[in-house]
Coordinates of C-alpha atoms in Angstrom, one line a residue:
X1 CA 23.8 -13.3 8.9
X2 CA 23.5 -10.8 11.7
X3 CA 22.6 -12.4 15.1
X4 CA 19.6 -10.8 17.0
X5 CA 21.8 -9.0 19.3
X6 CA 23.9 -7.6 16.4
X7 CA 20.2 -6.3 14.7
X8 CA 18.9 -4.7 17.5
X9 CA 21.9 -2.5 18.5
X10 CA 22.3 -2.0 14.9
X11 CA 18.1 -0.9 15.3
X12 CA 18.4 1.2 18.4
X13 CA 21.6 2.8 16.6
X14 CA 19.8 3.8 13.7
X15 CA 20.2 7.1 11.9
X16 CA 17.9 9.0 10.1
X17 CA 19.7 9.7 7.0
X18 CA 20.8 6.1 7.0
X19 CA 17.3 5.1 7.1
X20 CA 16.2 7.7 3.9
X21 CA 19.0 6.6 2.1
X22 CA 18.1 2.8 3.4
X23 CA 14.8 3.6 1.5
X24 CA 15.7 5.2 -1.0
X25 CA 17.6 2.1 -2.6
X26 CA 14.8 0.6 -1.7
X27 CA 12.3 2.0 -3.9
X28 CA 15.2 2.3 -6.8
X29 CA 15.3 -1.5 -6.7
X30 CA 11.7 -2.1 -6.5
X31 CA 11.3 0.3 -9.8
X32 CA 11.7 -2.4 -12.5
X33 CA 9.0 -4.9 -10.3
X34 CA 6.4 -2.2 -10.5
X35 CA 3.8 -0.3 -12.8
X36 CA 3.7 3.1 -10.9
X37 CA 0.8 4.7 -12.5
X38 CA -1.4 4.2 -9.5
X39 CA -0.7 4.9 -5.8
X40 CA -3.1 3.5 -3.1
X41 CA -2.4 5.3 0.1
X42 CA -3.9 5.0 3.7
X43 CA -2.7 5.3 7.5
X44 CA -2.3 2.8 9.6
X45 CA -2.6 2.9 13.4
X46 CA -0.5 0.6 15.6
X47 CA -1.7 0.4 19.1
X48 CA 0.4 0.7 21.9
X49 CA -0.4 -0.1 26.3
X50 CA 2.7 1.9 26.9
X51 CA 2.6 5.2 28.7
X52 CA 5.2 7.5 27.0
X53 CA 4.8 10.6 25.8
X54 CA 6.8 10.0 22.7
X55 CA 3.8 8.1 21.5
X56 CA 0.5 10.3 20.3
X57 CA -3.4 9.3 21.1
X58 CA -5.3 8.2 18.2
X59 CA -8.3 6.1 17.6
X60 CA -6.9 2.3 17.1
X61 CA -9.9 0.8 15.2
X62 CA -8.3 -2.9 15.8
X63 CA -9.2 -2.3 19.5
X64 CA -12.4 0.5 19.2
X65 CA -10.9 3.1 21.0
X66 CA -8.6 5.9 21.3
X67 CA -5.4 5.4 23.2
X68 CA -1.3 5.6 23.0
X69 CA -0.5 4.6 19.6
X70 CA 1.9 5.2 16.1
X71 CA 0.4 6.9 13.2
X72 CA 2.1 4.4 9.9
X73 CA 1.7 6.2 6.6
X74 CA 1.6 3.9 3.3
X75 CA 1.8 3.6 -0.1
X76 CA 1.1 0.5 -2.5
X77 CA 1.8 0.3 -5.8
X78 CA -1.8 -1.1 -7.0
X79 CA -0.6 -3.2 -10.0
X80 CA 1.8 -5.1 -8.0
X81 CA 0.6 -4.8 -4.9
X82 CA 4.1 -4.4 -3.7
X83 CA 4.7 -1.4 -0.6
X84 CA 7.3 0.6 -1.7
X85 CA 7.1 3.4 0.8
X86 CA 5.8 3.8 4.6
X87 CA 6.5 6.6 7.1
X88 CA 5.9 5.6 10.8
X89 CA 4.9 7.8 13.5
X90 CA 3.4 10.7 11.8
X91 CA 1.9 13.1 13.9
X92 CA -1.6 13.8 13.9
X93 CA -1.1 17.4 12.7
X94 CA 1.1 16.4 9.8
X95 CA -0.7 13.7 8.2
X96 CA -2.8 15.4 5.3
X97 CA 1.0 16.6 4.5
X98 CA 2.4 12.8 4.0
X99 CA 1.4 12.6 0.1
X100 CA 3.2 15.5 -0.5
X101 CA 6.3 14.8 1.6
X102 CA 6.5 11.0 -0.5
X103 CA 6.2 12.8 -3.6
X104 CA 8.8 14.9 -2.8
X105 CA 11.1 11.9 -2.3
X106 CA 10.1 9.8 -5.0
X107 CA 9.9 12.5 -7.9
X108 CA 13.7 12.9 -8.2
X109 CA 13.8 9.5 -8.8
X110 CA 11.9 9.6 -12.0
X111 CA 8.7 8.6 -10.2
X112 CA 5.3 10.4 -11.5
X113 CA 2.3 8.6 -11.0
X114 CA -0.9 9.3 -13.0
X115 CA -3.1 8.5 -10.2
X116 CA -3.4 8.6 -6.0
X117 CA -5.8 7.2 -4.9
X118 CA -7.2 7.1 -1.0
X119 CA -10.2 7.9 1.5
X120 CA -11.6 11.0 2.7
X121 CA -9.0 11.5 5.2
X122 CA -5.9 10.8 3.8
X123 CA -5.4 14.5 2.9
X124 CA -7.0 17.6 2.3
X125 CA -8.3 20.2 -0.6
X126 CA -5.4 22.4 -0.2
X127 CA -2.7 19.4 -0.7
X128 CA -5.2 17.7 -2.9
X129 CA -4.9 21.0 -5.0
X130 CA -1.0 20.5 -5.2
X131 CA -0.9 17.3 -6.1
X132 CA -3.1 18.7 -9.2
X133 CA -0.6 21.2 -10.0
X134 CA 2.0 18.6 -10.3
X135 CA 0.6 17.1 -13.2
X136 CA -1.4 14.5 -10.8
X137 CA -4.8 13.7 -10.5
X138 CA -6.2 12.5 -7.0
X139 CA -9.3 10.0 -6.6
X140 CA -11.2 9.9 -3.3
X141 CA -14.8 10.1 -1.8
X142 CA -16.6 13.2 -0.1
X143 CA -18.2 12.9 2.6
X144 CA -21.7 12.4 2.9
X145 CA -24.2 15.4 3.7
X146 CA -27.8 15.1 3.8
X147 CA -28.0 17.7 1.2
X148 CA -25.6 15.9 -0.9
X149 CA -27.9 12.6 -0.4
X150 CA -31.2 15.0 -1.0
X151 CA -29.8 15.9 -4.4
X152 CA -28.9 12.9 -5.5
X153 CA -32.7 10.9 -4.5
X154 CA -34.0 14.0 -6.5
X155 CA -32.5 13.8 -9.7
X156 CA -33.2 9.9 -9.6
X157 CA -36.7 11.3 -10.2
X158 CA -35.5 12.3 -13.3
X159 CA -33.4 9.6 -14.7
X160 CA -33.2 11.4 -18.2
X161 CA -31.6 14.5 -17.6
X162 CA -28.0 14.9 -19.0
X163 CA -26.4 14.5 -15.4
X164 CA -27.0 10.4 -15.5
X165 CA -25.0 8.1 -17.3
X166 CA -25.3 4.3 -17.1
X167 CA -21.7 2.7 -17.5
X168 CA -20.8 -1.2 -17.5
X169 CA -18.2 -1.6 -15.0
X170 CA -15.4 -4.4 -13.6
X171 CA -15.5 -5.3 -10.4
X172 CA -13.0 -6.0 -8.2
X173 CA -14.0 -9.6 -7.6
X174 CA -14.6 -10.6 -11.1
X175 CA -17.3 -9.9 -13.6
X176 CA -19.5 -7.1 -14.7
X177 CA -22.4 -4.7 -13.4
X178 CA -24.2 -2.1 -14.7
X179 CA -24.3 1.2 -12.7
X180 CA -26.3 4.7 -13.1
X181 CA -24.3 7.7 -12.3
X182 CA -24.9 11.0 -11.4
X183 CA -22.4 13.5 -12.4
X184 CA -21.6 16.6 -11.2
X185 CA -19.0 19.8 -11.5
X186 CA -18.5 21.0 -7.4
X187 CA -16.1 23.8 -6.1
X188 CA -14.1 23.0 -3.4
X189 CA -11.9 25.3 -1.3
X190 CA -9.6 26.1 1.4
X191 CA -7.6 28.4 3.0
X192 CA -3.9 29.1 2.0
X193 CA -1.4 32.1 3.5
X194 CA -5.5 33.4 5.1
X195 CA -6.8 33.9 1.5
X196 CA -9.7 31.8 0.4
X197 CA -8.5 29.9 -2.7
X198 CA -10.9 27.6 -4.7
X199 CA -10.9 24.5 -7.7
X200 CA -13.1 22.4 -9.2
X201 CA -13.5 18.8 -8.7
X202 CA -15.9 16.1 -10.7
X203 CA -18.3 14.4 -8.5
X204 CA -19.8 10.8 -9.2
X205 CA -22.6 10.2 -6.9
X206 CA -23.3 5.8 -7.4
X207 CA -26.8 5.4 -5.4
X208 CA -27.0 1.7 -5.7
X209 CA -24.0 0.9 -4.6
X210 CA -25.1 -1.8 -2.3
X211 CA -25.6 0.6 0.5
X212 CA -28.0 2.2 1.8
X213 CA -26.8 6.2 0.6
X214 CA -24.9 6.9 -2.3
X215 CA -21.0 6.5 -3.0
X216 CA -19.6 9.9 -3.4
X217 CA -16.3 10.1 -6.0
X218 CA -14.7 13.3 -6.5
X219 CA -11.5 13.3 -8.8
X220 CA -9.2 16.3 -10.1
X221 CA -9.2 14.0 -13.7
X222 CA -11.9 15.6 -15.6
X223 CA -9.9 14.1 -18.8
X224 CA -10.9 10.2 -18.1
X225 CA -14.4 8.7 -19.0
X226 CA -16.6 7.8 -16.1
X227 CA -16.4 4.6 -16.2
X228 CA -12.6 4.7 -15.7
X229 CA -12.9 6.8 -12.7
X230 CA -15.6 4.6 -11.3
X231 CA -13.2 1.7 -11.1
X232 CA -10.3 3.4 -9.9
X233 CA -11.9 4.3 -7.0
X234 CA -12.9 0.6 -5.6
X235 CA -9.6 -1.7 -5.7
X236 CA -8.4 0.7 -3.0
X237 CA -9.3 -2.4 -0.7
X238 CA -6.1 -4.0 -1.9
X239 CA -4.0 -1.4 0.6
X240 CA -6.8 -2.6 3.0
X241 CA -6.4 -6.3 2.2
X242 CA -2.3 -5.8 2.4
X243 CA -2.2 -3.9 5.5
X244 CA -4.5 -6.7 6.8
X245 CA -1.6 -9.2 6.2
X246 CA 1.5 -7.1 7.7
X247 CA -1.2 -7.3 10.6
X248 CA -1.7 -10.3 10.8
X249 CA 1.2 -12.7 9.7
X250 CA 3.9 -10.1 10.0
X251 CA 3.0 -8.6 13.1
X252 CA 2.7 -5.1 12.4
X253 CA 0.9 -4.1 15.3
X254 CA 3.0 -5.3 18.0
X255 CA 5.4 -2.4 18.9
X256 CA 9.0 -3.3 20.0
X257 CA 9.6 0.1 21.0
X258 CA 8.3 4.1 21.9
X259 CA 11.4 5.4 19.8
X260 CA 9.9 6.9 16.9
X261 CA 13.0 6.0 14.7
X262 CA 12.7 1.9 15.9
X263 CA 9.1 2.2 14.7
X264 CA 10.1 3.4 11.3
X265 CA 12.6 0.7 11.2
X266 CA 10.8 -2.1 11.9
X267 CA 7.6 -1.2 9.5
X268 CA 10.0 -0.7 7.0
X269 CA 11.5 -4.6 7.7
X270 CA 8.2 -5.2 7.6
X271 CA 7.1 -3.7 3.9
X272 CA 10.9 -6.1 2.9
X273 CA 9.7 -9.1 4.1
X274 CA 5.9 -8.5 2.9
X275 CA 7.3 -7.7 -0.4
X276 CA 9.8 -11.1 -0.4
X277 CA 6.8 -12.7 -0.5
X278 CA 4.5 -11.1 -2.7
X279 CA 7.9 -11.3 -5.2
X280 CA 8.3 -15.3 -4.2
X281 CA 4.5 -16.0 -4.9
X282 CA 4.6 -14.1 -8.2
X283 CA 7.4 -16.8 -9.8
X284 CA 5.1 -19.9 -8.2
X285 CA 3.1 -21.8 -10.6
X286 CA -0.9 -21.6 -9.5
X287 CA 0.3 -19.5 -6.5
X288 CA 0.8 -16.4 -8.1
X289 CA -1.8 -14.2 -5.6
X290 CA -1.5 -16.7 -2.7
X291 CA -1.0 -14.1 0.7
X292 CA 2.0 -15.1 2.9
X293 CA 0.6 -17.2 5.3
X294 CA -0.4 -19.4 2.4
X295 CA 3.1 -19.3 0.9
X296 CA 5.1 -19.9 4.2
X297 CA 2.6 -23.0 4.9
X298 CA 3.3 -24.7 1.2
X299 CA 6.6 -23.5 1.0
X300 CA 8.6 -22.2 3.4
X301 CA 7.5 -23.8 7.4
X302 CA 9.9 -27.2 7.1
X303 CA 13.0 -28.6 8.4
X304 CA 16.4 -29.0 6.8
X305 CA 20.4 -28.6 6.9
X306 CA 22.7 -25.8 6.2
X307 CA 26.3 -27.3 4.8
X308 CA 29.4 -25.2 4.8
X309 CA 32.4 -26.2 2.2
X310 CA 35.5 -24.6 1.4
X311 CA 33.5 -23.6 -1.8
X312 CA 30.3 -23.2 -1.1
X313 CA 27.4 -23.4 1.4
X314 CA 24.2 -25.9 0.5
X315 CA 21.1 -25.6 1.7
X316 CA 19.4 -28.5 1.6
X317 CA 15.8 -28.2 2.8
X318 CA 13.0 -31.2 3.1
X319 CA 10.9 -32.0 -0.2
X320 CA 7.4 -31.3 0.5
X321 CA 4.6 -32.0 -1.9
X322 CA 5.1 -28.4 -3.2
X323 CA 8.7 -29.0 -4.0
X324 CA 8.3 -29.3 -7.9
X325 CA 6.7 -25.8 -8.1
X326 CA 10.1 -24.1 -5.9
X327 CA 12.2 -25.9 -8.3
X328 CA 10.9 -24.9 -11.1
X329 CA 10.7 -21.4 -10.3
X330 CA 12.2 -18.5 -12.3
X331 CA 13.1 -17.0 -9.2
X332 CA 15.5 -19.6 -8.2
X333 CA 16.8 -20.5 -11.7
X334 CA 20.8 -21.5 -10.7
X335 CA 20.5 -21.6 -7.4
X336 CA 18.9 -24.9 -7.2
X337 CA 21.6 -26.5 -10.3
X338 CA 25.6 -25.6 -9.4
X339 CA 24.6 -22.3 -7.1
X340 CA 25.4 -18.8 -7.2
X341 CA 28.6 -17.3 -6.3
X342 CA 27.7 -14.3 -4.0
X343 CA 30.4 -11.7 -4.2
X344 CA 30.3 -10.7 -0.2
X345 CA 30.2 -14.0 0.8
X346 CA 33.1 -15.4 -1.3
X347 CA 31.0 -18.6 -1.9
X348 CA 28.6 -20.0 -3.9
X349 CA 25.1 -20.8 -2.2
X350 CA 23.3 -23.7 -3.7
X351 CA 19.8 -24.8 -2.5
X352 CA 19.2 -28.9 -3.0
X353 CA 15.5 -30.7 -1.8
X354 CA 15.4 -34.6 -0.1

């Protein structure tokens, strides 16, 4: 195990190629654990009291205002939750370019999602438009305008009409609802080498939403019914809900360093540990979506004894009353009976509770 001394010269020494390649393997490893159909993306903004230039000004919504921070680009795989990419310190002026730059890495892997999904400002119409070209279709919202909102209170008056359709939908929470939709062909454009270029996109307007103007949907997948586009667009939350926790237990937000290079090293420790985890949690009996606060309090936070032998090392932690779950887990099947030989290590590592 690599003191902390040894792990942050090793950090501050970090190349960039070693770090692609670093996740590269990641994402190679993480294919079997993952569905890869649908991508939730988002940014992230770390905020920073340091001075340095090195470090852009954005708007840091965890403190409500703009100042010195990293731009953290994201990407969750939405079946499993699990973060297989993330791209720190992005500048400002390069963000709407992020999809396209993980794309770019993952395809040559044999990675081609059917979906992206994200929020109005993820990206724009112009790499929203290549991502269509590629054989992917995007999901977002539109912003609102009031002439947007005008149309859609109008054709309410007019329920009938063949732009409505009433679907039954999941929600993300669990159980069903009933929702009237109003749909609608738009063209979108933007510019590209100065010519005007255009494409269509099918809008969903969802006036009772719960709010107090209508939800705005506009996908690229005109092939899907409604009512699978409709759902697609909601669980987005879950990047929310799993940035929330990197925040929060893992300590996202609390830079170590101005070096753009440290920053991508540490979020990307971060997305590994987040992901040990999610990965632990799914081989627990009763505790397969516990977060990981809730796993390290049942299972992890004790005491116990590490013992070295010519043969092997045990690990011999306290029992807790969540022991019989560990034990029993998949994950850990042979590690808790004679142990595991581990090839680097020339020993076997056995794990014992008492």
């Amino acid at each position: 195990v690599l003191s902390c001394t040894s792990l942050e010269t090793f950090d501050y020494d970090m190349r960039k190629k070693v770090l692609e390649d670093m996740k590269k393997t990641y994402i190679l490893i993480l294919m079997k654990y993952m569905d890869m159909s649908v991508f939730n993306i988002d940014f992230h903004v770390i905020p920073s009291f340091s001075k340095s230039e090195a470090l852009e000004t954005n708007h840091a919504p965890s403190r409500g205002k703009n100042m010195k921070s990293a731009l953290v680009f994201l990407v969750q795989d939405r079946e499993s939750k699990i973060f297989p990419y993330s791209n720190a310190n992005v500048k400002r002026s390069e963000a709407s370019d992020e999809v396209i730059k993980f794309l770019d890495k993952v395809e040559p892997l044999g990675i081609k999602p059917e979906w992206i999904v994200g929020d109005s400002k993820v990206t724009n119409y112009k790499n929203i438009a290549k991502i269509k070209k590629r054989g992917i279709d995007v999901v977002t919202i539109r912003r609102k305008g009031v002439e947007m909102v005008r149309e859609v209170e109008d054709a309410k008056k007019n329920p009938k009409a063949g732009t409505w359709r009433t679907v039954r939908i999941k929600r993300t929470k669990g159980g069903y609802e009933k929702v009237k939709v109003h749909i609608k062909t738009i063209p979108v454009g933007y510019y590209d080498d100065g010519k005007w270029r255009t494409f269509k996109m099918r809008q969903l307007a969802i006036p009772d939403n719960g709010h107090e103007y209508p939800m705005f949907i506009i996908t690229t997948d005109f092939k899907h019914s409604v009512k699978d586009i409709v759902e697609m667009y909601p669980p987005r939350w879950l990047i929310e809900l799993g940035i929330k926790t990197q925040t929060k237990f893992f300590d996202l937000n609390q830079l170590a360093s101005d070096l753009s290079i440290k920053i991508d090293f540490d979020t990307f420790l971060t997305q590994i540990s987040h992901m040990l985890y999610q990965m632990l949690a799914k081989n627990l009996f009763r505790y397969e979506n516990a977060d990981a606060e809730t796993i390290y309090k049942e299972f992890i936070e004790g005491g116990g004894k590490v013992k070295i032998y010519e043969d092997k090392i045990v690990v011999q932690l306290n029992r807790k009353r969540t022991t019989g779950y560990m034990i029993n887990a998949p994950i850990l099947e042979g590690w808790v009976d004679d142990g595991k030989n581990i090839s680097w290590l020339g020993k076997k590592l056995q794990i014992i509770w008492k």
